[in-house]
XYZ file of C-alpha atoms in Angstrom:
411
model
C -24.663 -5.246 18.380
C -22.432 -3.643 16.092
C -21.103 -7.173 14.788
C -24.809 -8.204 14.251
C -25.684 -5.357 11.784
C -22.239 -5.680 9.965
C -22.495 -9.624 9.327
C -26.900 -8.541 8.310
C -25.147 -5.827 5.829
C -22.357 -8.293 4.341
C -24.837 -11.156 4.135
C -27.123 -8.658 2.195
C -24.201 -7.813 0.052
C -23.502 -10.770 -0.958
C -27.403 -11.367 -1.712
C -27.315 -8.432 -3.798
C -29.989 -7.095 -2.018
C -28.401 -4.087 0.030
C -29.058 -0.401 -0.681
C -27.326 1.178 -4.062
C -24.353 2.711 -2.976
C -24.460 0.698 0.316
C -20.709 -0.184 1.718
C -20.694 -3.449 3.354
C -19.575 -3.276 6.987
C -16.563 -5.059 7.230
C -14.960 -3.022 4.635
C -16.030 -0.085 6.959
C -14.745 -1.431 9.927
C -11.418 -2.911 7.940
C -11.258 0.946 7.106
C -11.686 2.195 10.748
C -8.652 -0.557 11.850
C -6.516 1.009 8.502
C -7.182 4.420 9.626
C -5.668 4.234 13.048
C -3.051 2.023 11.639
C -2.191 4.109 9.117
C -1.888 7.132 11.700
C 0.822 5.416 13.569
C 2.502 4.130 9.954
C 2.669 7.324 8.644
C 4.409 8.801 11.941
C 7.323 6.992 11.423
C 7.719 7.060 7.833
C 7.119 10.583 7.863
C 10.302 11.401 9.754
C 12.321 8.302 8.266
C 13.738 9.828 5.889
C 14.755 13.122 7.162
C 15.847 11.022 10.467
C 18.056 8.723 8.302
C 19.692 10.962 5.712
C 19.661 14.229 7.603
C 19.648 12.979 11.209
C 22.163 9.530 10.505
C 23.715 11.332 7.161
C 23.278 8.104 5.470
C 24.058 8.573 1.596
C 21.388 7.994 -1.143
C 22.807 4.368 -2.023
C 22.419 3.185 2.038
C 18.775 5.103 2.290
C 18.104 2.503 -1.184
C 18.869 -0.087 0.721
C 16.847 0.600 3.897
C 14.415 1.977 1.660
C 14.556 -1.814 -0.582
C 14.292 -3.532 2.463
C 11.115 -1.532 3.974
C 9.162 -2.566 0.666
C 10.538 -5.773 0.176
C 10.328 -7.443 3.686
C 6.721 -8.069 2.751
C 7.372 -10.190 -0.071
C 8.011 -13.547 1.258
C 5.348 -13.176 4.340
C 3.022 -12.035 2.258
C 3.009 -15.730 0.523
C 3.065 -17.242 4.031
C 0.231 -14.917 5.381
C -1.875 -15.663 2.310
C -1.565 -19.384 2.224
C -2.307 -19.455 5.806
C -5.432 -17.336 6.351
C -6.853 -19.725 2.975
C -5.898 -22.619 4.364
C -7.362 -22.842 7.623
C -9.633 -20.108 6.605
C -8.756 -17.592 9.354
C -8.653 -14.252 7.530
C -9.296 -11.863 10.551
C -6.642 -13.986 12.535
C -4.000 -13.870 10.298
C -4.317 -10.256 9.806
C -4.421 -9.773 13.769
C -0.849 -11.013 14.156
C 0.367 -9.018 11.378
C -1.018 -5.967 12.634
C 0.290 -6.920 15.984
C 3.596 -7.606 14.777
C 3.946 -3.589 13.261
C 2.706 -2.475 16.498
C 5.792 -4.333 18.362
C 8.118 -3.420 16.006
C 7.502 0.760 16.614
C 8.779 -0.142 20.258
C 11.995 -1.255 18.081
C 13.050 2.030 17.142
C 13.734 2.975 20.551
C 16.188 -0.013 21.202
C 17.842 0.749 18.002
C 18.903 3.960 18.353
C 21.905 5.048 15.421
C 22.774 1.902 14.562
C 21.866 1.749 10.916
C 21.860 -2.113 11.334
C 19.310 -2.432 13.741
C 16.883 -0.019 12.145
C 16.998 -1.876 9.137
C 16.192 -4.845 11.534
C 13.334 -2.951 13.089
C 12.260 -2.219 9.570
C 12.041 -5.596 8.040
C 9.500 -6.552 11.238
C 7.877 -3.640 10.565
C 7.101 -4.684 6.947
C 7.004 -8.417 7.746
C 3.909 -7.237 9.603
C 2.695 -5.720 6.933
C 3.331 -8.159 4.544
C 0.992 -10.724 6.620
C -1.820 -8.881 7.010
C -2.128 -7.084 3.555
C -3.501 -10.263 1.477
C -6.126 -11.474 4.654
C -7.591 -8.207 5.132
C -8.142 -7.732 0.929
C -9.473 -10.835 1.027
C -11.623 -9.812 3.729
C -12.651 -6.685 1.575
C -13.263 -8.990 -1.612
C -15.301 -11.649 -0.308
C -17.886 -8.825 1.617
C -18.614 -7.371 -1.622
C -20.012 -8.524 -4.932
C -18.181 -8.362 -7.825
C -19.609 -5.590 -9.798
C -18.496 -3.304 -6.779
C -15.708 -4.026 -5.978
C -13.641 -0.895 -7.013
C -16.489 1.161 -4.717
C -15.508 -1.300 -1.703
C -11.452 -0.914 -2.177
C -11.828 2.652 -2.981
C -13.966 3.309 0.214
C -11.228 1.347 2.132
C -8.211 3.189 0.990
C -9.915 6.330 1.434
C -10.025 5.984 5.309
C -7.015 4.327 4.965
C -5.554 7.503 3.717
C -7.353 9.386 6.265
C -4.418 7.828 8.236
C -1.928 8.766 6.196
C -3.314 12.582 5.976
C -3.073 12.706 9.778
C -0.040 10.557 10.492
C 2.544 12.919 9.174
C 0.260 16.096 11.408
C 0.661 13.667 14.720
C 4.541 13.308 13.608
C 5.030 16.986 13.482
C 3.058 17.694 16.519
C 4.788 14.727 18.991
C 8.241 16.449 17.576
C 7.364 20.138 18.615
C 5.811 19.346 22.066
C 8.646 17.041 22.694
C 11.031 19.267 21.842
C 12.558 17.447 18.476
C 12.886 13.492 20.653
C 12.237 11.304 17.808
C 11.427 8.542 20.842
C 8.721 10.702 21.681
C 7.117 9.760 18.014
C 7.941 6.077 18.233
C 6.281 5.750 21.528
C 3.099 7.608 20.371
C 2.962 5.416 16.948
C 2.989 2.301 19.410
C 0.251 3.621 21.421
C -1.816 4.338 18.316
C -1.077 0.550 16.717
C -1.766 -1.111 19.450
C -5.357 0.838 19.520
C -5.601 -0.039 15.657
C -5.118 -4.258 17.253
C -8.030 -3.974 19.781
C -10.361 -2.605 17.150
C -9.806 -5.234 14.723
C -10.629 -7.585 17.488
C -13.718 -5.845 18.078
C -15.492 -4.746 15.384
C -14.222 -7.058 12.323
C -16.175 -10.303 12.018
C -13.950 -13.573 11.079
C -15.846 -13.822 7.520
C -14.483 -16.782 5.205
C -16.284 -16.838 2.088
C -19.763 -15.295 0.742
C -21.185 -19.047 0.015
C -22.100 -21.387 2.798
C -20.688 -24.367 1.093
C -17.413 -26.610 3.550
C -14.129 -26.925 2.322
C -13.424 -29.858 1.272
C -9.512 -29.698 0.699
C -7.535 -27.327 2.547
C -5.122 -25.194 -0.116
C -1.669 -26.120 -0.735
C 1.128 -24.046 -1.558
C 1.174 -25.829 -5.044
C -2.353 -24.457 -5.049
C -1.114 -21.123 -4.691
C 1.522 -21.097 -7.291
C -0.715 -22.811 -9.302
C -3.055 -19.591 -9.998
C -0.710 -18.438 -12.201
C -1.499 -21.065 -14.729
C -4.349 -18.802 -15.512
C -3.192 -16.961 -18.525
C -5.331 -13.764 -17.076
C -3.977 -13.516 -13.563
C -0.733 -14.435 -14.650
C -0.449 -11.775 -17.235
C -1.630 -9.001 -14.401
C 0.944 -10.483 -12.062
C 3.825 -9.967 -14.313
C 2.414 -6.687 -15.687
C 1.971 -5.683 -11.943
C 5.433 -6.673 -11.407
C 7.028 -4.976 -14.610
C 5.179 -1.508 -13.716
C 6.353 -1.595 -10.234
C 10.173 -2.312 -11.041
C 10.124 1.517 -12.027
C 8.144 3.019 -9.477
C 9.960 5.207 -8.005
C 9.211 4.908 -4.376
C 7.919 7.468 -2.003
C 10.643 8.831 0.135
C 12.735 9.221 -3.197
C 9.978 11.382 -4.440
C 9.474 13.544 -1.162
C 13.838 14.176 -1.132
C 13.981 14.508 -4.468
C 11.270 17.118 -3.826
C 12.700 18.959 -0.723
C 16.536 18.690 -2.869
C 14.990 20.477 -6.023
C 12.837 23.168 -4.118
C 14.517 23.371 -0.663
C 12.037 22.620 1.442
C 12.940 23.491 5.324
C 13.700 20.265 7.272
C 11.140 20.963 9.933
C 8.530 20.968 7.611
C 9.371 17.691 5.691
C 7.324 15.345 7.490
C 4.094 17.604 5.787
C 5.033 16.881 2.060
C 3.117 13.094 2.513
C -0.010 15.027 3.194
C -0.304 16.804 -0.363
C -0.492 12.711 -1.780
C -3.000 11.678 1.333
C -5.038 14.831 0.868
C -5.460 13.407 -3.359
C -5.611 10.197 -2.459
C -8.623 10.820 -0.430
C -10.684 12.988 -2.831
C -10.061 10.381 -5.851
C -9.630 6.973 -4.283
C -13.506 6.369 -4.284
C -14.663 7.949 -7.581
C -11.456 6.551 -9.280
C -12.486 3.152 -7.455
C -16.060 3.731 -8.957
C -14.790 4.669 -12.436
C -12.945 1.539 -12.429
C -16.345 -0.406 -11.802
C -17.645 1.380 -14.610
C -15.154 1.562 -17.896
C -12.662 -1.019 -16.854
C -10.062 -1.344 -13.531
C -7.140 -1.656 -15.949
C -7.664 1.175 -17.798
C -7.430 3.599 -13.914
C -4.837 1.290 -13.300
C -2.562 2.598 -16.159
C -4.079 6.305 -16.099
C -2.090 6.257 -12.731
C 0.856 5.529 -13.731
C 0.844 7.802 -16.582
C 0.152 10.624 -13.598
C 3.349 9.479 -11.860
C 4.844 9.991 -14.787
C 4.018 13.139 -15.188
C 4.717 13.934 -11.633
C 8.468 12.685 -11.704
C 8.678 14.990 -14.986
C 8.413 17.715 -12.660
C 10.368 16.853 -10.327
C 13.503 16.482 -12.665
C 12.126 18.285 -15.705
C 13.120 22.122 -16.592
C 9.877 23.032 -15.496
C 8.586 22.197 -12.189
C 5.930 23.157 -9.644
C 6.164 21.233 -5.794
C 1.980 21.018 -5.180
C 1.079 19.762 -8.529
C 3.973 16.990 -8.316
C 2.505 16.018 -5.071
C -1.236 15.889 -6.409
C -0.213 13.558 -9.249
C 1.281 11.528 -6.999
C -1.736 11.231 -4.985
C -3.578 10.569 -8.207
C -1.535 7.520 -8.661
C -2.183 5.868 -5.224
C -5.838 6.719 -5.870
C -5.898 4.946 -9.374
C -3.684 2.155 -8.003
C -3.632 1.215 -5.125
C -6.930 -0.531 -4.402
C -8.092 -0.518 -8.271
C -5.385 -3.287 -8.822
C -6.949 -6.112 -6.122
C -10.160 -5.088 -7.255
C -9.287 -5.820 -10.640
C -7.836 -9.042 -9.761
C -10.122 -10.498 -6.842
C -12.950 -11.734 -9.388
C -10.376 -14.136 -10.818
C -9.428 -16.038 -8.129
C -11.656 -18.553 -6.604
C -13.163 -17.739 -2.452
C -10.910 -20.559 -1.047
C -7.810 -19.050 -2.607
C -8.638 -15.234 -2.445
C -6.116 -14.409 0.048
C -3.029 -16.878 -1.517
C -4.129 -15.128 -4.783
C -3.522 -11.585 -3.827
C -0.493 -12.549 -2.189
C 1.057 -13.722 -5.370
C -0.099 -10.308 -6.724
C 1.393 -8.421 -4.064
C 4.929 -9.978 -3.713
C 5.475 -9.527 -7.248
C 4.990 -5.800 -6.430
C 6.695 -5.495 -3.278
C 9.765 -7.281 -4.787
C 9.961 -5.186 -7.517
C 9.644 -2.115 -5.653
C 12.413 -3.350 -3.663
C 14.498 -3.651 -6.838
C 13.753 -0.166 -8.054
C 14.187 1.364 -4.347
C 18.123 0.004 -4.318
C 18.533 0.906 -8.317
C 17.284 4.966 -7.423
C 19.793 5.249 -4.724
C 22.536 3.670 -6.472
C 22.043 5.782 -9.318
C 21.538 8.584 -7.507
C 24.544 8.481 -6.002
C 26.516 7.290 -9.083
C 24.787 10.574 -11.063
C 22.466 12.676 -9.185
C 18.942 13.046 -8.259
C 17.965 14.313 -11.772
C 19.434 11.970 -14.836
C 18.520 8.634 -11.916
C 15.194 9.986 -12.147
C 14.737 10.761 -15.715
C 15.807 7.354 -16.576
C 13.262 5.852 -14.373
C 10.613 7.805 -16.063
C 11.594 7.124 -19.107
C 11.380 3.279 -18.415
C 8.269 3.393 -16.624
C 7.024 5.303 -19.440
C 7.769 2.898 -22.266
C 6.080 -0.272 -19.937
C 2.907 1.883 -19.207
C 2.715 2.518 -22.803
C 3.596 -1.632 -23.298
C 0.477 -2.656 -20.593
C -1.612 -0.249 -22.349
C -1.429 -1.801 -25.810
C -1.467 -5.457 -24.711
C -4.682 -5.319 -21.924
C -3.674 -7.878 -20.191
C -7.415 -7.156 -18.270
C -9.371 -6.268 -21.128
C -12.004 -9.581 -20.539
C -11.936 -8.432 -16.618
C -12.155 -5.313 -17.177
């Protein structure tokens, strides 16, 4: 019954006959899956900095290497996931493999114990699952929505995803309290929720391929995927997204810097992401719709300016921790779903997952380099000069991207 309603809603959206303001059923279904998955993921993410830095005694450089691995392990597999999904027209199946891989990785933390190399392997496996699923999932959203409402569709999905990100730290704190500080209890609970998300994907999400009914004459090849970069507008989009990612300070370092400056109690540390997630949740849909109206690149640039101000609050002479978290959430609301919404219409339907994978891979590799560099500079110079240098660089690149306007023609 639900699948029939979902398919009907999506076909209506494809024909442009759905009621104004209605979000396609596939988007809502994927939002539910992402909500449960993010509760699972954020339970682990919320405690990792505390566990690794304060529990295992890692220095900022060691943590930066692991954080970079966490961000960069998705890179190559994003390309693999996007290509396989397009080649075999199995977007849902490939996304499901990614979700299942991340679920299994949660149990890996139990086996890793206090071994840093083993934790690194588990983190890589967890992020590999995310890398495989992201492009097919975003392609499902893009292909289920009309080009004029992509910002709203991605905004709705990211908002539902963020509900999970909001609940995850709360769940982690509650489990740690109930288990008397036993981190293994968090990992087991996270695994259980991730498994539920995989089942929800199987039951709720239809195996949509494309909006058009025309058969695919030739299966996409890796050359065709990389050949997308010959399109000037898409190539510029990828280059500027990667350049901005190169100077984007990762979440874990933002929270560690905030904890250090305002001496936040370790027991409250897992709750810091709630500030980011709460603002993300409030702004994801409005900013997605704003991007549909005034131009998605403008909103994307505005998000990076919000991050610049947030970093200045963390390391400048005048600071406010809750405003820094609010701006951090605004950054994600203005960028996370807005960029694929902007890039999607540039890509042919049979290469939609592949193209989004190319875009996201550049970002993932850039953020991996960013995490390692911040960790190194923090170790050598301390947190304030490291963040000030990155803030200056991010502001420079953001202004340059605003002037060049690589997506002006595509809004």
